[in-house]
CSV table of C-alpha atoms and ligand atoms in Angstrom, one decimal:
chain,number,residue,atom,x,y,z
A,474,MET,CA,138.4,218.7,118.0
A,475,ALA,CA,141.2,220.7,116.7
A,476,GLN,CA,142.2,221.7,120.1
A,477,PHE,CA,142.3,218.1,121.1
A,478,LYS,CA,144.6,217.1,118.0
A,479,LEU,CA,147.0,219.7,119.0
A,480,SER,CA,147.1,218.7,122.8
A,481,ARG,CA,147.8,215.3,121.7
A,482,ARG,CA,150.5,216.4,119.6
A,483,ALA,CA,152.2,218.5,122.2
A,484,LEU,CA,152.0,215.7,124.5
A,485,LEU,CA,153.6,213.0,122.3
A,486,LYS,CA,156.3,215.7,121.4
A,487,THR,CA,157.1,216.1,125.0
A,488,ALA,CA,157.2,212.4,125.5
A,489,ALA,CA,159.8,212.2,122.3
A,490,LEU,CA,161.9,214.7,124.0
A,491,GLY,CA,162.2,212.4,127.0
A,492,GLY,CA,163.1,209.7,125.1
A,493,SER,CA,165.9,211.3,123.2
A,494,GLY,CA,168.2,212.2,126.2
A,495,LEU,CA,166.7,215.1,127.8
A,496,VAL,CA,165.1,213.5,131.0
A,497,LEU,CA,163.5,215.8,133.4
A,498,SER,CA,164.0,215.4,137.1
A,499,GLY,CA,161.2,217.6,138.4
A,500,CYS,CA,161.6,221.3,138.9
A,501,ASP,CA,165.8,221.1,138.9
A,502,ALA,CA,166.3,220.3,135.4
A,503,PHE,CA,163.2,222.6,134.3
A,504,ASP,CA,164.9,225.4,136.4
A,505,GLY,CA,168.3,224.6,134.6
A,506,LEU,CA,167.0,225.8,131.2
A,507,SER,CA,167.7,229.6,130.7
A,508,SER,CA,164.7,231.7,131.0
A,509,ASP,CA,164.6,232.8,127.6
A,510,SER,CA,164.8,229.4,126.1
A,511,SER,CA,162.1,228.5,123.5
A,512,LEU,CA,162.4,224.8,124.6
A,513,ARG,CA,161.6,225.9,128.0
A,514,ASP,CA,158.6,227.8,127.0
A,515,PHE,CA,157.4,225.0,124.9
A,516,LEU,CA,157.7,222.5,127.9
A,517,ALA,CA,156.1,225.2,130.2
A,518,GLY,CA,153.2,225.3,127.7
A,519,ALA,CA,153.1,221.5,127.7
A,520,ASN,CA,152.9,221.3,131.2
A,521,ASN,CA,150.2,223.8,131.6
A,522,LEU,CA,148.4,221.8,129.0
A,523,THR,CA,148.7,218.5,130.7
A,524,TYR,CA,147.5,220.2,134.0
A,525,ARG,CA,144.5,221.4,132.5
A,526,MET,CA,143.6,218.3,131.0
A,527,GLN,CA,144.4,216.6,134.4
A,528,ARG,CA,142.0,219.2,136.0
A,529,LEU,CA,139.4,218.3,133.3
A,530,LEU,CA,139.5,214.7,133.9
A,531,ALA,CA,139.6,214.9,137.7
A,532,GLY,CA,136.4,217.0,137.5
A,533,ARG,CA,135.0,217.7,140.9
A,534,SER,CA,138.0,216.1,142.8
A,535,ALA,CA,140.4,218.8,141.5
A,536,LEU,CA,141.9,221.1,144.0
A,537,ALA,CA,141.0,224.7,144.5
A,538,GLU,CA,144.0,227.2,144.1
A,539,GLU,CA,145.9,227.4,147.5
A,540,PHE,CA,147.9,230.8,147.9
A,541,THR,CA,150.8,231.8,150.3
A,542,GLU,CA,151.0,234.0,153.3
A,543,ALA,CA,152.3,237.0,151.3
A,544,ASP,CA,148.8,237.0,149.5
A,545,ILE,CA,146.9,237.7,152.6
A,546,ARG,CA,146.1,241.2,152.5
A,547,GLN,CA,143.5,241.8,154.9
A,548,PRO,CA,141.4,240.0,157.7
A,549,GLN,CA,138.5,237.7,156.2
A,550,ARG,CA,135.8,240.3,155.3
A,551,PRO,CA,132.8,239.4,157.2
A,552,ASN,CA,129.7,239.0,155.4
A,553,GLY,CA,125.8,238.0,155.9
A,554,VAL,CA,125.3,237.4,159.6
A,555,THR,CA,128.3,238.6,161.8
A,556,ALA,CA,126.7,238.8,165.2
A,557,PRO,CA,124.1,236.2,165.9
A,558,ASP,CA,121.2,237.7,167.9
A,559,ASP,CA,120.1,234.3,169.4
A,560,GLU,CA,119.9,233.7,172.9
A,561,THR,CA,121.1,230.1,172.7
A,562,TYR,CA,124.2,231.4,170.5
A,563,LYS,CA,124.8,234.2,173.0
A,564,SER,CA,124.8,232.0,176.1
A,565,LEU,CA,127.2,229.3,174.3
A,566,LEU,CA,129.6,232.1,173.3
A,567,SER,CA,129.6,233.6,176.7
A,568,SER,CA,130.9,230.6,178.3
A,569,GLY,CA,133.5,230.4,175.4
A,570,PHE,CA,131.6,227.4,173.5
A,571,SER,CA,132.7,224.8,176.2
A,572,ASP,CA,129.0,223.8,176.4
A,573,TRP,CA,128.7,223.7,172.7
A,574,ARG,CA,128.5,220.4,170.8
A,575,LEU,CA,128.5,219.5,167.1
A,576,GLU,CA,125.7,217.2,166.6
A,577,VAL,CA,126.1,214.7,163.6
A,578,GLY,CA,123.1,212.6,162.8
A,579,GLY,CA,120.4,211.5,160.0
A,580,LEU,CA,121.2,208.6,157.7
A,581,VAL,CA,124.4,207.6,159.8
A,582,GLU,CA,125.3,204.3,161.6
A,583,ARG,CA,127.0,206.0,164.6
A,584,PRO,CA,125.5,209.5,165.6
A,585,LEU,CA,128.2,211.7,167.2
A,586,SER,CA,128.2,214.7,169.6
A,587,LEU,CA,131.7,216.2,169.5
A,588,SER,CA,132.8,219.3,171.8
A,589,LEU,CA,135.3,222.0,170.3
A,590,ALA,CA,138.4,220.4,172.1
A,591,GLN,CA,137.5,216.9,170.6
A,592,LEU,CA,137.2,218.3,166.9
A,593,GLN,CA,140.8,220.4,167.6
A,594,ALA,CA,142.4,217.0,169.0
A,595,MET,CA,141.6,215.5,165.5
A,596,PRO,CA,144.0,215.6,162.6
A,597,SER,CA,143.7,219.2,161.0
A,598,ARG,CA,144.4,220.9,157.5
A,599,THR,CA,145.5,224.2,157.0
A,600,GLN,CA,144.8,225.9,153.5
A,601,ILE,CA,145.2,229.5,152.2
A,602,THR,CA,142.3,230.0,149.9
A,603,ARG,CA,140.2,232.4,148.0
A,604,HIS,CA,136.8,233.2,149.4
A,605,ASP,CA,134.4,234.5,146.4
A,606,CYS,CA,131.2,235.7,147.4
A,607,VAL,CA,128.4,236.2,144.9
A,608,GLU,CA,128.1,239.8,145.6
A,609,GLY,CA,131.3,240.2,143.7
A,610,TRP,CA,134.2,240.4,146.2
A,611,SER,CA,136.9,238.1,147.1
A,612,CYS,CA,139.1,237.7,150.2
A,613,ILE,CA,142.4,235.4,150.7
A,614,ALA,CA,142.7,233.9,154.0
A,615,LYS,CA,144.4,231.0,155.9
A,616,TRP,CA,141.8,228.3,157.3
A,617,THR,CA,142.3,225.6,159.9
A,618,GLY,CA,139.9,222.7,160.5
A,619,VAL,CA,139.1,219.0,160.7
A,620,PRO,CA,138.5,217.5,157.1
A,621,LEU,CA,134.7,216.7,157.0
A,622,SER,CA,135.7,213.3,155.5
A,623,LEU,CA,137.2,212.3,158.8
A,624,ILE,CA,133.8,213.4,160.7
A,625,LEU,CA,132.0,211.1,157.9
A,626,ASP,CA,134.1,208.2,158.5
A,627,GLU,CA,133.7,208.3,162.2
A,628,THR,CA,129.7,208.7,162.0
A,629,ARG,CA,129.8,206.0,158.8
A,630,ALA,CA,127.2,207.3,156.3
A,631,LYS,CA,124.3,204.8,155.5
A,632,PRO,CA,124.3,203.9,151.9
A,633,GLN,CA,121.1,205.9,151.0
A,634,ALA,CA,122.9,209.1,152.3
A,635,ARG,CA,123.4,211.7,149.7
A,636,TYR,CA,123.8,215.2,151.1
A,637,VAL,CA,125.2,216.7,154.1
A,638,VAL,CA,123.1,219.4,155.6
A,639,PHE,CA,124.6,222.0,158.0
A,640,HIS,CA,122.1,223.6,160.4
A,641,CYS,CA,123.3,226.8,161.6
A,642,MET,CA,122.5,228.4,165.0
A,643,ASP,CA,122.0,232.4,163.7
A,644,THR,CA,118.6,233.8,162.5
A,645,ILE,CA,119.1,235.1,159.3
A,646,ASP,CA,115.3,236.0,158.4
A,647,ARG,CA,112.0,236.2,160.0
A,648,ASP,CA,109.0,235.5,158.1
A,649,ILE,CA,105.1,234.6,158.9
A,650,SER,CA,106.2,231.3,160.2
A,651,GLY,CA,108.8,232.6,162.5
A,652,ASP,CA,112.4,232.9,162.9
A,653,VAL,CA,114.3,231.3,159.8
A,654,LYS,CA,117.7,229.9,160.9
A,655,TYR,CA,120.6,229.8,158.1
A,656,TYR,CA,121.3,226.3,156.8
A,657,GLY,CA,122.9,224.9,153.5
A,658,SER,CA,124.0,221.7,151.9
A,659,ILE,CA,126.4,219.8,149.8
A,660,ASP,CA,126.5,216.4,148.5
A,661,LEU,CA,128.8,213.5,149.6
A,662,ILE,CA,131.4,214.2,146.9
A,663,ASP,CA,132.1,217.6,147.6
A,664,ALA,CA,132.0,216.6,151.2
A,665,ARG,CA,134.9,214.3,150.9
A,666,HIS,CA,136.9,216.6,148.8
A,667,PRO,CA,140.3,217.1,150.4
A,668,GLN,CA,139.9,220.7,151.0
A,669,THR,CA,136.4,220.5,152.5
A,670,ILE,CA,137.1,221.2,156.3
A,671,LEU,CA,135.2,222.2,159.2
A,672,ALA,CA,137.2,225.1,160.2
A,673,TYR,CA,137.7,226.4,163.7
A,674,GLY,CA,140.7,228.8,162.8
A,675,VAL,CA,141.4,231.5,160.5
A,676,ASN,CA,144.7,233.2,160.0
A,677,GLY,CA,146.4,231.7,162.8
A,678,LYS,CA,143.6,232.6,165.4
A,679,PRO,CA,140.4,231.1,166.6
A,680,LEU,CA,137.6,231.7,164.6
A,681,PRO,CA,136.1,235.2,165.6
A,682,VAL,CA,132.2,235.3,165.7
A,683,GLU,CA,131.9,237.6,162.7
A,684,ASN,CA,133.5,234.6,160.6
A,685,GLY,CA,131.2,231.8,162.1
A,686,ALA,CA,132.5,230.8,165.5
A,687,PRO,CA,132.8,228.3,166.7
A,688,LEU,CA,132.7,226.2,163.5
A,689,ARG,CA,132.1,227.0,159.9
A,690,VAL,CA,132.6,225.0,156.8
A,691,ARG,CA,134.9,225.5,153.9
A,692,VAL,CA,133.9,224.3,150.5
A,693,GLU,CA,136.7,225.8,148.5
A,694,ARG,CA,135.5,225.3,144.9
A,695,GLN,CA,132.0,226.9,145.8
A,696,LEU,CA,130.7,230.3,146.5
A,697,GLY,CA,130.6,232.0,149.8
A,698,TYR,CA,127.0,231.2,150.4
A,699,LYS,CA,127.8,227.5,150.2
A,700,MET,CA,129.9,227.9,153.4
A,701,PRO,CA,127.7,228.0,156.6
A,702,LYS,CA,129.0,229.5,159.7
A,703,TYR,CA,127.9,229.1,163.4
A,704,ILE,CA,127.3,225.3,162.7
A,705,GLY,CA,125.4,223.6,165.4
A,706,ARG,CA,124.1,220.2,163.8
A,707,ILE,CA,125.3,218.5,160.7
A,708,GLU,CA,122.4,216.0,159.4
A,709,LEU,CA,122.9,213.2,156.4
A,710,VAL,CA,120.0,213.0,154.2
A,711,ASP,CA,118.8,211.3,151.0
A,712,SER,CA,116.7,214.5,150.0
A,713,PHE,CA,116.4,217.7,151.5
A,714,ALA,CA,112.9,218.2,150.2
A,715,ALA,CA,111.5,218.4,153.8
A,716,ILE,CA,114.1,221.0,155.0
A,717,GLY,CA,113.3,224.9,154.9
A,718,GLN,CA,111.5,225.5,151.6
A,719,GLY,CA,113.0,222.4,150.0
A,720,ARG,CA,115.9,223.6,147.7
A,721,GLY,CA,118.8,222.7,149.9
A,722,GLY,CA,119.7,225.9,151.6
A,723,TYR,CA,118.7,229.6,152.9
A,724,TRP,CA,119.9,231.2,149.9
A,725,GLU,CA,118.7,228.3,147.4
A,726,ASP,CA,115.5,228.9,148.8
A,727,ASN,CA,115.5,232.5,148.0
A,728,GLY,CA,116.6,231.8,144.1
A,729,TYR,CA,120.4,231.0,144.1
A,730,ASP,CA,121.7,228.1,142.5
A,731,TRP,CA,122.1,225.0,144.8
A,732,TYR,CA,125.5,224.1,143.4
A,733,GLY,CA,127.2,227.4,143.5
A,734,GLY,CA,130.5,226.4,141.9
A,735,ILE,CA,133.4,228.7,140.9
B,1727,MTE,N1,125.1,230.8,159.1
B,1727,MTE,C1,125.6,231.8,158.1
B,1727,MTE,N2,126.4,231.3,157.3
B,1727,MTE,C2,126.9,231.9,156.1
B,1727,MTE,C3,126.2,233.3,156.2
B,1727,MTE,C4,125.4,233.7,156.8
B,1727,MTE,O1,124.6,234.8,156.8
B,1727,MTE,N3,124.9,232.8,158.1
B,1727,MTE,N4,126.5,234.1,154.8
B,1727,MTE,C5,127.1,233.6,153.9
B,1727,MTE,C6,127.9,234.3,152.8
B,1727,MTE,S1,126.7,235.0,151.7
B,1727,MTE,C7,129.2,234.3,152.8
B,1727,MTE,S2,130.0,235.5,151.7
B,1727,MTE,C8,130.2,234.1,153.8
B,1727,MTE,C9,130.6,235.0,154.5
B,1727,MTE,O2,131.7,234.3,155.3
B,1727,MTE,P1,132.7,235.3,156.1
B,1727,MTE,O3,131.7,236.2,157.0
B,1727,MTE,O4,133.8,234.5,157.1
B,1727,MTE,O5,133.4,236.2,155.3
B,1727,MTE,O6,129.4,233.3,154.7
B,1727,MTE,C10,128.4,232.4,154.5
B,1727,MTE,N5,127.6,231.7,155.3
B,1728,MO,MO1,128.3,235.8,150.0
C-alpha cells in the first residue's frame, strides 16, 4: 500500500513537471538533460516505475525482453533430443523436409496442411530473445518464424478451443506402452502473444536439426521445455486429459509445472 502511494505521487509529480513548461518529446528531450542531472534521474525513475506498472497491468500480454545482435555470444545450445532417431523423421530430413507438412486440426473450422515453403511465404517475425532452461542455463539467439496467431486466424478456432497442443516427431522416452513422443501445450492467450512464433530459422540460418528442424515453437515468456521442437502436428483442444498422461506435456507428465513461466 505504501508503495502504491509513492508510485502515484511520483507519477503526479511527473505530470506536474509537464504542465509547468518542461515538455518531453520522446527520447530527444530526455537525452538533452545532462547525465548527472538529478531531474534526469528522477524522470528515469518515474519512467521505470510507469513501465513496471504497465507490465503489471498488461499481465500476460507483456513482451519478453529483446536483445541486440551483439548479445548473441554463441550458437543456440542444443538440449533434450538433438537428433531424432525416428524413421519417419529421418526420411523427411533426407529429402530436405520437402514432404513434411504442418498439420493443424482438432477444434478448428478449417484444418490446414502447410508445407515449409508455404510457412516461409507467410509474414514473419524475427526476435532476439533469451532461452531459459529449467536446468539452469540461458542462451540468447535470433529466431525467425510465422506468428502462431496468423495460423490460428487461418484455421479459425472453434469457440470451445482452449489449448494448442504441439505433437512432435521425436521419441523422448520408451515405456511399457512403447515409444513416447515429445509433446507440449500452451493456452490460446499465450498462443496469440505477439512473440509466439513457429520458428524455422535461428541466427539468420535455417533451423538446424539439433534445435528442432524443420519447425519449433518459441513462447518467449516461458521455460525451454514449453517450446517443442520437431513439430509435425498442431491440435486445438478443450482439454488435454486424453493426451499422453493427461498433464499437457511430456515434462508435465513427469512432474514439471504446466505453465512454466519465467
Ligand atoms: N521435441 C522436443 N522439443 C523439446 C525438447 C525435446 O527433447 N524434444 N526439449 C525441450 C527443452 S528441455 C529445451 S531447454 C529446449 C531446447 O531447445 P534447443 O535445443 O533449441 O536449445 O527444447 C525443448 N523442446
Ligand atoms: Mo530445458
